[in-house]
PDB file of C-alpha atoms in Angstrom:
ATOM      1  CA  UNK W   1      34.738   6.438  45.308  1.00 73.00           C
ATOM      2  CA  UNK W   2      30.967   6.021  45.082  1.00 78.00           C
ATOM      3  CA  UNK W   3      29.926   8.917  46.662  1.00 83.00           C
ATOM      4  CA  UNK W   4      32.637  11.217  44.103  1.00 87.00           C
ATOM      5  CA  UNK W   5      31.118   9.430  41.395  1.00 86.00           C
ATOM      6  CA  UNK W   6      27.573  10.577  42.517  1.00 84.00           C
ATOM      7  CA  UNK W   7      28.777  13.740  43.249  1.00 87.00           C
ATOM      8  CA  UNK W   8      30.298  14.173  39.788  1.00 87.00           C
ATOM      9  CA  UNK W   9      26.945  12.692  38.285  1.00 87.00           C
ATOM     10  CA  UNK W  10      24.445  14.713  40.145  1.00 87.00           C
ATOM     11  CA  UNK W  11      27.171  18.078  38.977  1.00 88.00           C
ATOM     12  CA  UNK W  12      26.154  16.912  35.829  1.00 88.00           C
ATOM     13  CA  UNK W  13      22.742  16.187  35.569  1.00 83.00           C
ATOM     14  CA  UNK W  14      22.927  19.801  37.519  1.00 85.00           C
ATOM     15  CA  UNK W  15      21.045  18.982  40.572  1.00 83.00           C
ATOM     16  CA  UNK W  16      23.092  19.960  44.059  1.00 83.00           C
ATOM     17  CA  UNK W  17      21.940  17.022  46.121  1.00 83.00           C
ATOM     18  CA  UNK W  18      18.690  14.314  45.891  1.00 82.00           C
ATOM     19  CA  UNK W  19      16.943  13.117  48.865  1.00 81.00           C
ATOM     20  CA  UNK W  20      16.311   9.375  49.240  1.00 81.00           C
ATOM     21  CA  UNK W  21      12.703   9.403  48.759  1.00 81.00           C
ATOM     22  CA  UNK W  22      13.553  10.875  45.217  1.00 81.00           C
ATOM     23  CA  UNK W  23      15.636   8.205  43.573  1.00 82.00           C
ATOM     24  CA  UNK W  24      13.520   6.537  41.165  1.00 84.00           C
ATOM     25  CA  UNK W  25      14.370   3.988  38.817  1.00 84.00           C
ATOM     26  CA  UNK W  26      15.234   5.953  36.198  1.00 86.00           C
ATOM     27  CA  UNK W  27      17.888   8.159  38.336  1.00 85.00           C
ATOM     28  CA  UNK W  28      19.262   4.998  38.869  1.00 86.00           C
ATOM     29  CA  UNK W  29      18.977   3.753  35.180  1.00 86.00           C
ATOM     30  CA  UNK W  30      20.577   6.986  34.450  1.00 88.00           C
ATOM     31  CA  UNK W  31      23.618   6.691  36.991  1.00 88.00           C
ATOM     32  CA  UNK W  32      24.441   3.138  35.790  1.00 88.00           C
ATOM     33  CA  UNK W  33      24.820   4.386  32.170  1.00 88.00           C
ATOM     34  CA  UNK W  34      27.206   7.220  33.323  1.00 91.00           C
ATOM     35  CA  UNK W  35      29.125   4.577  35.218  1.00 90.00           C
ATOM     36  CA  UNK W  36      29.626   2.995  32.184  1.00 89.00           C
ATOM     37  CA  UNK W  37      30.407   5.791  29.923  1.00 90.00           C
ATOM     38  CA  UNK W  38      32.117   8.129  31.750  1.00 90.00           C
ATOM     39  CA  UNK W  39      33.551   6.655  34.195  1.00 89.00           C
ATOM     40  CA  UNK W  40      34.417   4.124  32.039  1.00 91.00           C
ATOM     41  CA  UNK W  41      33.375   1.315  34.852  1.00 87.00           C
ATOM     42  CA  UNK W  42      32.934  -2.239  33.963  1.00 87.00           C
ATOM     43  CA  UNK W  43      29.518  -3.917  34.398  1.00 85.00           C
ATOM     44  CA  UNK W  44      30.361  -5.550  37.321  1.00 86.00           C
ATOM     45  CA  UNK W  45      32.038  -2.120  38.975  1.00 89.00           C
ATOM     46  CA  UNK W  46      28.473  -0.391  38.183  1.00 88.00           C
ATOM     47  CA  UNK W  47      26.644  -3.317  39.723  1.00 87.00           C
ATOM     48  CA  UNK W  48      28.513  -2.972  42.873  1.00 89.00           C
ATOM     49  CA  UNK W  49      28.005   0.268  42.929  1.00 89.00           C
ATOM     50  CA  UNK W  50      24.476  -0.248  42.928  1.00 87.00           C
ATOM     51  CA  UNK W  51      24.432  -3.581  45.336  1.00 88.00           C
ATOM     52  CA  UNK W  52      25.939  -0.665  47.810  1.00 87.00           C
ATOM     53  CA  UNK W  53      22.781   2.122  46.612  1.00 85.00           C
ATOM     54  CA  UNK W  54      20.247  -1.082  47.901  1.00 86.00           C
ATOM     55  CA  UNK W  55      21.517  -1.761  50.716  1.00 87.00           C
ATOM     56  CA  UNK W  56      21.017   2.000  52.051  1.00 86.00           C
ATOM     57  CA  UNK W  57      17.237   2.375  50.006  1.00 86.00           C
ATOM     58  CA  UNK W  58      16.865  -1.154  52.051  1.00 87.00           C
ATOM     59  CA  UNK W  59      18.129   0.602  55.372  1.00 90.00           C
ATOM     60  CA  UNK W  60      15.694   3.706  54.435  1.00 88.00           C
ATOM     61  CA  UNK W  61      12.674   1.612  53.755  1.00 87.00           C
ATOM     62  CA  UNK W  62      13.368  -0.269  57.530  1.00 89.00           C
ATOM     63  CA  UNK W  63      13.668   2.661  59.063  1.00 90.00           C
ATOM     64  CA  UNK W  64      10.131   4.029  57.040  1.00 87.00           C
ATOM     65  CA  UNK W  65      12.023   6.900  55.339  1.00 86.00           C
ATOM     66  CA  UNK W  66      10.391   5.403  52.004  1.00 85.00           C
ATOM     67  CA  UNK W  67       8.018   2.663  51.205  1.00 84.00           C
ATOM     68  CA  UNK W  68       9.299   0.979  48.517  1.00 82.00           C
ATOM     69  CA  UNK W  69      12.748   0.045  46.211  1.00 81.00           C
ATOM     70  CA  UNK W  70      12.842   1.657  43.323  1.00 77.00           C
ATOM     71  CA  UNK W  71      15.347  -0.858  42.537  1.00 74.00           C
ATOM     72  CA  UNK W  72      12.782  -4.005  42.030  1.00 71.00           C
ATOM     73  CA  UNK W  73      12.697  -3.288  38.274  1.00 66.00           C
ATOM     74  CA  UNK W  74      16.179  -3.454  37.832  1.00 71.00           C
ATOM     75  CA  UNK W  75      18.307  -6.573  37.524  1.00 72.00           C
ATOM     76  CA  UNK W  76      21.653  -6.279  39.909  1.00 74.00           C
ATOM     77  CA  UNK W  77      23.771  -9.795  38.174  1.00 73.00           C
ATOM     78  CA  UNK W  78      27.119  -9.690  37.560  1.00 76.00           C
ATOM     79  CA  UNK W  79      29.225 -11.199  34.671  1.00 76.00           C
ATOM     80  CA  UNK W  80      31.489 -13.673  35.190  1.00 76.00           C
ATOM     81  CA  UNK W  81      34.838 -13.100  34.448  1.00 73.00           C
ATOM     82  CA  UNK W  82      37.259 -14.573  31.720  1.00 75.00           C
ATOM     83  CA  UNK W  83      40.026 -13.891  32.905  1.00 73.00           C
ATOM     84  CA  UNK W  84      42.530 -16.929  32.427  1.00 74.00           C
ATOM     85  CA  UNK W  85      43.419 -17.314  36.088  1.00 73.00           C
ATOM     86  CA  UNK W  86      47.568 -18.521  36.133  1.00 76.00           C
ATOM     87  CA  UNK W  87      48.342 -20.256  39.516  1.00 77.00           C
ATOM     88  CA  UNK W  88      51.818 -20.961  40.671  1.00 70.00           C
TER      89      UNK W  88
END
């Protein structure tokens, strides 16, 4: 479902694809904020979502395909839930 929903987003923002080395911060800014209102995602969906966007920038920047995380100014913690857990 992540890559539909970046599909869907970059349809929108009318770009066809983006290459690693071109996510910046505020493509990524921009994707959690669709997540949320389009999509309709909760915060900690969207955070997910972008736990699983790190870990590939982290693979690229291993593998020297970039040099650095645009990711380091943004803050990946999720909410804890209140749901009233029932037990049996």
């Amino acid at each position: 479902t992540n890559f539909t929903h970046c599909k869907n987003f970059l349809k929108k923002s009318k770009q066809e694809g983006i290459a690693i080395g071109d996510v910046k911060t505020k493509f990524l800014n921009d994707y959690q904020i669709y997540l949320k209102t389009v999509v309709k995602a909760s915060h900690n969906y969207s955070i997910r979502i972008l736990r699983n966007i790190k870990q590939t920038i982290e693979f690229a920047i291993i593998n020297e395909y970039i040099e650095s995380s645009p990711l380091t100014a943004i803050k990946l913690k999720s909410k804890e839930n209140k749901r009233k857990r029932i037990y049996l």
